[in-house]
Structure formats: structure tokens, C-alpha cells
Amino acid sequence: RVSWISDIIVVVSPENIETMKSIVEKYGHKRVTVVKGGITRHRSIFNGLKVFAENQSSNRLLQKPEVVIIHDAVRPFVEEDILLKVVTAAKEHGAAGAIRPLVSTVIASGEDGCLDHSLERARYRASEMPQAFLFDVIYEAYQQCTDHDLDYGTECLHLALKYCKTNAKLVEGTADLWKVTYKRDLYAAESIIKDNLSQQICIITDLKEAVAQVGFLLHESLKSQVKVEAISISLRKNDSHLQNIFSGECYNFLCINDKEYATEEIQQLVDMLEKSNIPLLYPVILILVHLSISENISFSIGLEELTKIKKFAREVKKKNILVYGLLIQCKVCNSFYQQSIHFCD
């Protein structure tokens, strides 16, 4: 999702290599190379760096980068802004890393298990990821590491200082750089992802007055709960406004029309979603609303058409797009709509 990163090396334990390769293939990642990790953190990072320097474990020739970013997969919520900050600082200083204030005081215990001393919390910071380095700096540092460094060390910035005399620039990180360490953290991470994905919805209508009015009313009723982007467009024109919304990583779309199933328009919207690549990271929710305005209330829908809708939903589900159908039958009466709702599937 960050276009200016040219290559991504994923270092995993030997027993998980095939699983990781299948994930890369499933989601169509083009810039990812999977590398076997070592028995410690530093040995794993060194294996990843060797891919650029020695082209080990790579099916394609990778160009040595000017700057390399090192990041832990257990910190899943890193934003592009902090990546850019550490890269910019590393280009100027040779090395840079994200830091956060300590939330607890660090103490040392003596051999008797009693308090020996404590650190003044205001003077110290927690070292976080991501960290960035000029490639030649960090690779040279790892080449000079002792076995003790590789087996017991944890801090990459310290290696750059110790072996290359490169004093890292410290960049203030954000609160979302926390680590998924314990099982309970998995539930917290899942909750954050679900919450973020549900915070924005795009309502798409065609240009007809009745349809656009329904979109406006939905916008008014939802805007106090979620961020709503309401637009009236013609999908046939491949609207640039809609493309901008895709690039903004909105994952929820509600498409309202009064055409009989609007098959062509729906397929075009799905094609635009696929080309945007946003379904690669998280499922996209696409709610198709058919608005039927008539004098007579009727919920009849052809079995053949319903079957087509269900088949279409099953097909796009393979592309990580979840489609739901909603039929709203409205009877015009004294300028008000008497509405009834029927869920297709």
C-alpha cells in the first residue's frame, strides 16, 4: 500500500515459509520476497539483508536499496507517515528509529530479589519500530557482529552506533506502534481493525432526482455515526471523484439505483474496486440497493434474477468483495414514501 517502497522482504521461521508463500500468492503481492529466518531476531534480520547484498533465497534479482526499513510484523498498525519520517531522517543521519515515552518506571533488582535501583523515567524512551538505515551502514554493522550480538542483542540502532559510529536520529512515534505480544493483544488488534473499517462509508447514487434524494437522506441519518461520502455519478464515466475515494482506502460502499438490477453498472463498480487493489488488505463491503418506486406495493422478484444476484455475490467473494442485495419498494403518497424493505440475500 506504500508505492514508494520498491521491495519487501518477509523473514519467517522455516516451518512457516510455505504458508507465507501461499498468502503472498493468494493476495497477489508483487514486491514481496519470502526468506528463511534465523533462530534469533538479529540473525533473521541479517538473513533479510543478505538478499539484497548476496541475492540469497531470491527468485529475482533485487537491486540494493539506498535506505532499508526494518519493521516487526507484530506491530501491524504502522502508518505511512512514520515510515516517511524515519526514512527521511535515515538519509540525513545514516540511521533513525521511532521512540515512545515510557509508561512504566524501569527498575533493576539485586541478587537478593530486592530493589537495586530505578531509572528516571523522564530521561528514557522506549525504542519502537520502524527503524530505517542507509543500507551500507546496517549491512556493514551486521557483518561485524559477534555471535554474542547475533544471539543476545535486540537493538539495531545500537549495532549501527557500535560498529559504524552512526548515531541514530530518534523520531517521536505514534501510540499505534504497540506490539501484539500476548493472546489478548490479538483480540485488541482485531477490534481496532474492525472499528477502523466501519468508520467510513461511500454512498453512490445515479443522477436521477429520486435516487439522489434517498442517498441524501441516508447521508443525513448516518453522518452523526460514521464518516459518509455521498456522491451522485454515472459509473459509465469512470468518475475521478470515485477513484479518489478508492485511493483513500474506504472499504464500505452503498450503491443505490432504480434500474432493474443494473448488472452492467454493478460489474463496472466491482472492476474499479479490483483495479484499486483495496480488497487485497481487507474485505470490501458492497451493498446494492434497488429502489423501486411505484403506486402498488409488490415484493415479487424473478427467481432467475435472484439466482443471478446470488451467483454474482459468490463469484466476487473470491476477490474479497462481499456483496449484499437490498430491495426497497416505495409507494408514492402525498409526497412521502411509504417504505418496505426486503433483503435479497
JSON list of C-alpha atoms in Angstrom, two decimals, residues 4-86:
[
{"chain": "A", "resi": 4, "resn": "TRP", "atom": "CA", "xyz": [7.50, 4.29, -2.91]},
{"chain": "A", "resi": 5, "resn": "ILE", "atom": "CA", "xyz": [8.74, 1.08, -1.23]},
{"chain": "A", "resi": 6, "resn": "SER", "atom": "CA", "xyz": [10.32, -0.94, -4.03]},
{"chain": "A", "resi": 7, "resn": "ASP", "atom": "CA", "xyz": [10.77, -4.36, -2.37]},
{"chain": "A", "resi": 8, "resn": "ILE", "atom": "CA", "xyz": [9.55, -6.08, 0.78]},
{"chain": "A", "resi": 9, "resn": "ILE", "atom": "CA", "xyz": [11.46, -8.94, 2.40]},
{"chain": "A", "resi": 10, "resn": "VAL", "atom": "CA", "xyz": [9.38, -11.07, 4.76]},
{"chain": "A", "resi": 11, "resn": "VAL", "atom": "CA", "xyz": [11.55, -13.16, 7.09]},
{"chain": "A", "resi": 12, "resn": "VAL", "atom": "CA", "xyz": [9.71, -16.13, 8.62]},
{"chain": "A", "resi": 13, "resn": "SER", "atom": "CA", "xyz": [10.55, -19.29, 10.51]},
{"chain": "A", "resi": 14, "resn": "PRO", "atom": "CA", "xyz": [11.38, -22.31, 8.29]},
{"chain": "A", "resi": 15, "resn": "GLU", "atom": "CA", "xyz": [8.20, -24.18, 9.21]},
{"chain": "A", "resi": 16, "resn": "ASN", "atom": "CA", "xyz": [6.02, -21.24, 8.07]},
{"chain": "A", "resi": 17, "resn": "ILE", "atom": "CA", "xyz": [7.67, -20.48, 4.72]},
{"chain": "A", "resi": 18, "resn": "GLU", "atom": "CA", "xyz": [5.14, -22.36, 2.58]},
{"chain": "A", "resi": 19, "resn": "THR", "atom": "CA", "xyz": [2.24, -20.81, 4.49]},
{"chain": "A", "resi": 20, "resn": "MET", "atom": "CA", "xyz": [3.63, -17.32, 3.92]},
{"chain": "A", "resi": 21, "resn": "LYS", "atom": "CA", "xyz": [4.25, -18.01, 0.23]},
{"chain": "A", "resi": 22, "resn": "SER", "atom": "CA", "xyz": [0.64, -19.13, -0.17]},
{"chain": "A", "resi": 23, "resn": "ILE", "atom": "CA", "xyz": [-0.56, -15.89, 1.46]},
{"chain": "A", "resi": 24, "resn": "VAL", "atom": "CA", "xyz": [1.61, -13.80, -0.88]},
{"chain": "A", "resi": 25, "resn": "GLU", "atom": "CA", "xyz": [0.26, -15.70, -3.87]},
{"chain": "A", "resi": 26, "resn": "LYS", "atom": "CA", "xyz": [-3.36, -15.56, -2.70]},
{"chain": "A", "resi": 27, "resn": "TYR", "atom": "CA", "xyz": [-3.38, -11.78, -2.37]},
{"chain": "A", "resi": 28, "resn": "GLY", "atom": "CA", "xyz": [-1.27, -11.11, -5.46]},
{"chain": "A", "resi": 29, "resn": "HIS", "atom": "CA", "xyz": [1.59, -9.25, -3.76]},
{"chain": "A", "resi": 30, "resn": "LYS", "atom": "CA", "xyz": [4.18, -8.45, -6.42]},
{"chain": "A", "resi": 31, "resn": "ARG", "atom": "CA", "xyz": [7.01, -6.88, -4.40]},
{"chain": "A", "resi": 32, "resn": "VAL", "atom": "CA", "xyz": [7.32, -9.50, -1.65]},
{"chain": "A", "resi": 33, "resn": "THR", "atom": "CA", "xyz": [10.17, -12.00, -1.25]},
{"chain": "A", "resi": 34, "resn": "VAL", "atom": "CA", "xyz": [9.94, -14.65, 1.48]},
{"chain": "A", "resi": 35, "resn": "VAL", "atom": "CA", "xyz": [13.20, -15.53, 3.28]},
{"chain": "A", "resi": 36, "resn": "LYS", "atom": "CA", "xyz": [14.01, -18.15, 5.91]},
{"chain": "A", "resi": 37, "resn": "GLY", "atom": "CA", "xyz": [14.65, -16.63, 9.31]},
{"chain": "A", "resi": 38, "resn": "GLY", "atom": "CA", "xyz": [17.28, -17.46, 11.91]},
{"chain": "A", "resi": 39, "resn": "ILE", "atom": "CA", "xyz": [16.99, -18.63, 15.49]},
{"chain": "A", "resi": 40, "resn": "THR", "atom": "CA", "xyz": [17.20, -15.07, 16.87]},
{"chain": "A", "resi": 41, "resn": "ARG", "atom": "CA", "xyz": [15.97, -11.62, 15.92]},
{"chain": "A", "resi": 42, "resn": "HIS", "atom": "CA", "xyz": [19.33, -10.33, 14.68]},
{"chain": "A", "resi": 43, "resn": "ARG", "atom": "CA", "xyz": [20.09, -13.49, 12.70]},
{"chain": "A", "resi": 44, "resn": "SER", "atom": "CA", "xyz": [16.70, -13.16, 10.98]},
{"chain": "A", "resi": 45, "resn": "ILE", "atom": "CA", "xyz": [17.30, -9.51, 10.08]},
{"chain": "A", "resi": 46, "resn": "PHE", "atom": "CA", "xyz": [20.77, -10.37, 8.77]},
{"chain": "A", "resi": 47, "resn": "ASN", "atom": "CA", "xyz": [19.24, -13.07, 6.53]},
{"chain": "A", "resi": 48, "resn": "GLY", "atom": "CA", "xyz": [16.85, -10.48, 5.14]},
{"chain": "A", "resi": 49, "resn": "LEU", "atom": "CA", "xyz": [19.65, -8.01, 4.38]},
{"chain": "A", "resi": 50, "resn": "LYS", "atom": "CA", "xyz": [21.70, -10.69, 2.65]},
{"chain": "A", "resi": 51, "resn": "VAL", "atom": "CA", "xyz": [19.02, -11.00, -0.04]},
{"chain": "A", "resi": 52, "resn": "PHE", "atom": "CA", "xyz": [19.98, -7.56, -1.35]},
{"chain": "A", "resi": 53, "resn": "ALA", "atom": "CA", "xyz": [23.73, -7.96, -0.92]},
{"chain": "A", "resi": 54, "resn": "GLU", "atom": "CA", "xyz": [24.14, -11.58, -1.98]},
{"chain": "A", "resi": 55, "resn": "ASN", "atom": "CA", "xyz": [20.83, -12.37, -3.75]},
{"chain": "A", "resi": 56, "resn": "GLN", "atom": "CA", "xyz": [20.27, -15.34, -1.49]},
{"chain": "A", "resi": 57, "resn": "SER", "atom": "CA", "xyz": [16.90, -17.15, -1.40]},
{"chain": "A", "resi": 58, "resn": "SER", "atom": "CA", "xyz": [15.51, -14.90, -4.12]},
{"chain": "A", "resi": 59, "resn": "ASN", "atom": "CA", "xyz": [13.95, -15.90, -7.42]},
{"chain": "A", "resi": 60, "resn": "ARG", "atom": "CA", "xyz": [14.58, -12.48, -8.89]},
{"chain": "A", "resi": 61, "resn": "LEU", "atom": "CA", "xyz": [17.45, -10.04, -8.85]},
{"chain": "A", "resi": 62, "resn": "LEU", "atom": "CA", "xyz": [16.86, -7.35, -6.25]},
{"chain": "A", "resi": 63, "resn": "GLN", "atom": "CA", "xyz": [18.60, -4.00, -6.52]},
{"chain": "A", "resi": 64, "resn": "LYS", "atom": "CA", "xyz": [20.44, -2.88, -3.40]},
{"chain": "A", "resi": 65, "resn": "PRO", "atom": "CA", "xyz": [18.42, -0.03, -1.84]},
{"chain": "A", "resi": 66, "resn": "GLU", "atom": "CA", "xyz": [19.79, 3.27, -0.58]},
{"chain": "A", "resi": 67, "resn": "VAL", "atom": "CA", "xyz": [17.68, 3.01, 2.57]},
{"chain": "A", "resi": 68, "resn": "VAL", "atom": "CA", "xyz": [16.24, -0.08, 4.23]},
{"chain": "A", "resi": 69, "resn": "ILE", "atom": "CA", "xyz": [13.36, -0.09, 6.74]},
{"chain": "A", "resi": 70, "resn": "ILE", "atom": "CA", "xyz": [13.29, -2.73, 9.47]},
{"chain": "A", "resi": 71, "resn": "HIS", "atom": "CA", "xyz": [9.90, -3.40, 11.00]},
{"chain": "A", "resi": 72, "resn": "ASP", "atom": "CA", "xyz": [8.29, -6.03, 13.23]},
{"chain": "A", "resi": 73, "resn": "ALA", "atom": "CA", "xyz": [5.25, -7.86, 11.90]},
{"chain": "A", "resi": 74, "resn": "VAL", "atom": "CA", "xyz": [3.89, -7.82, 15.46]},
{"chain": "A", "resi": 75, "resn": "ARG", "atom": "CA", "xyz": [3.31, -4.07, 15.07]},
{"chain": "A", "resi": 76, "resn": "PRO", "atom": "CA", "xyz": [0.58, -4.21, 12.42]},
{"chain": "A", "resi": 77, "resn": "PHE", "atom": "CA", "xyz": [-0.69, -0.62, 12.54]},
{"chain": "A", "resi": 78, "resn": "VAL", "atom": "CA", "xyz": [2.29, 1.35, 11.21]},
{"chain": "A", "resi": 79, "resn": "GLU", "atom": "CA", "xyz": [1.25, 4.34, 9.09]},
{"chain": "A", "resi": 80, "resn": "GLU", "atom": "CA", "xyz": [2.96, 5.72, 6.00]},
{"chain": "A", "resi": 81, "resn": "ASP", "atom": "CA", "xyz": [3.69, 9.00, 7.79]},
{"chain": "A", "resi": 82, "resn": "ILE", "atom": "CA", "xyz": [6.04, 7.44, 10.36]},
{"chain": "A", "resi": 83, "resn": "LEU", "atom": "CA", "xyz": [7.71, 5.34, 7.64]},
{"chain": "A", "resi": 84, "resn": "LEU", "atom": "CA", "xyz": [8.46, 8.50, 5.68]},
{"chain": "A", "resi": 85, "resn": "LYS", "atom": "CA", "xyz": [9.79, 10.29, 8.76]},
{"chain": "A", "resi": 86, "resn": "VAL", "atom": "CA", "xyz": [12.30, 7.57, 9.68]}
]
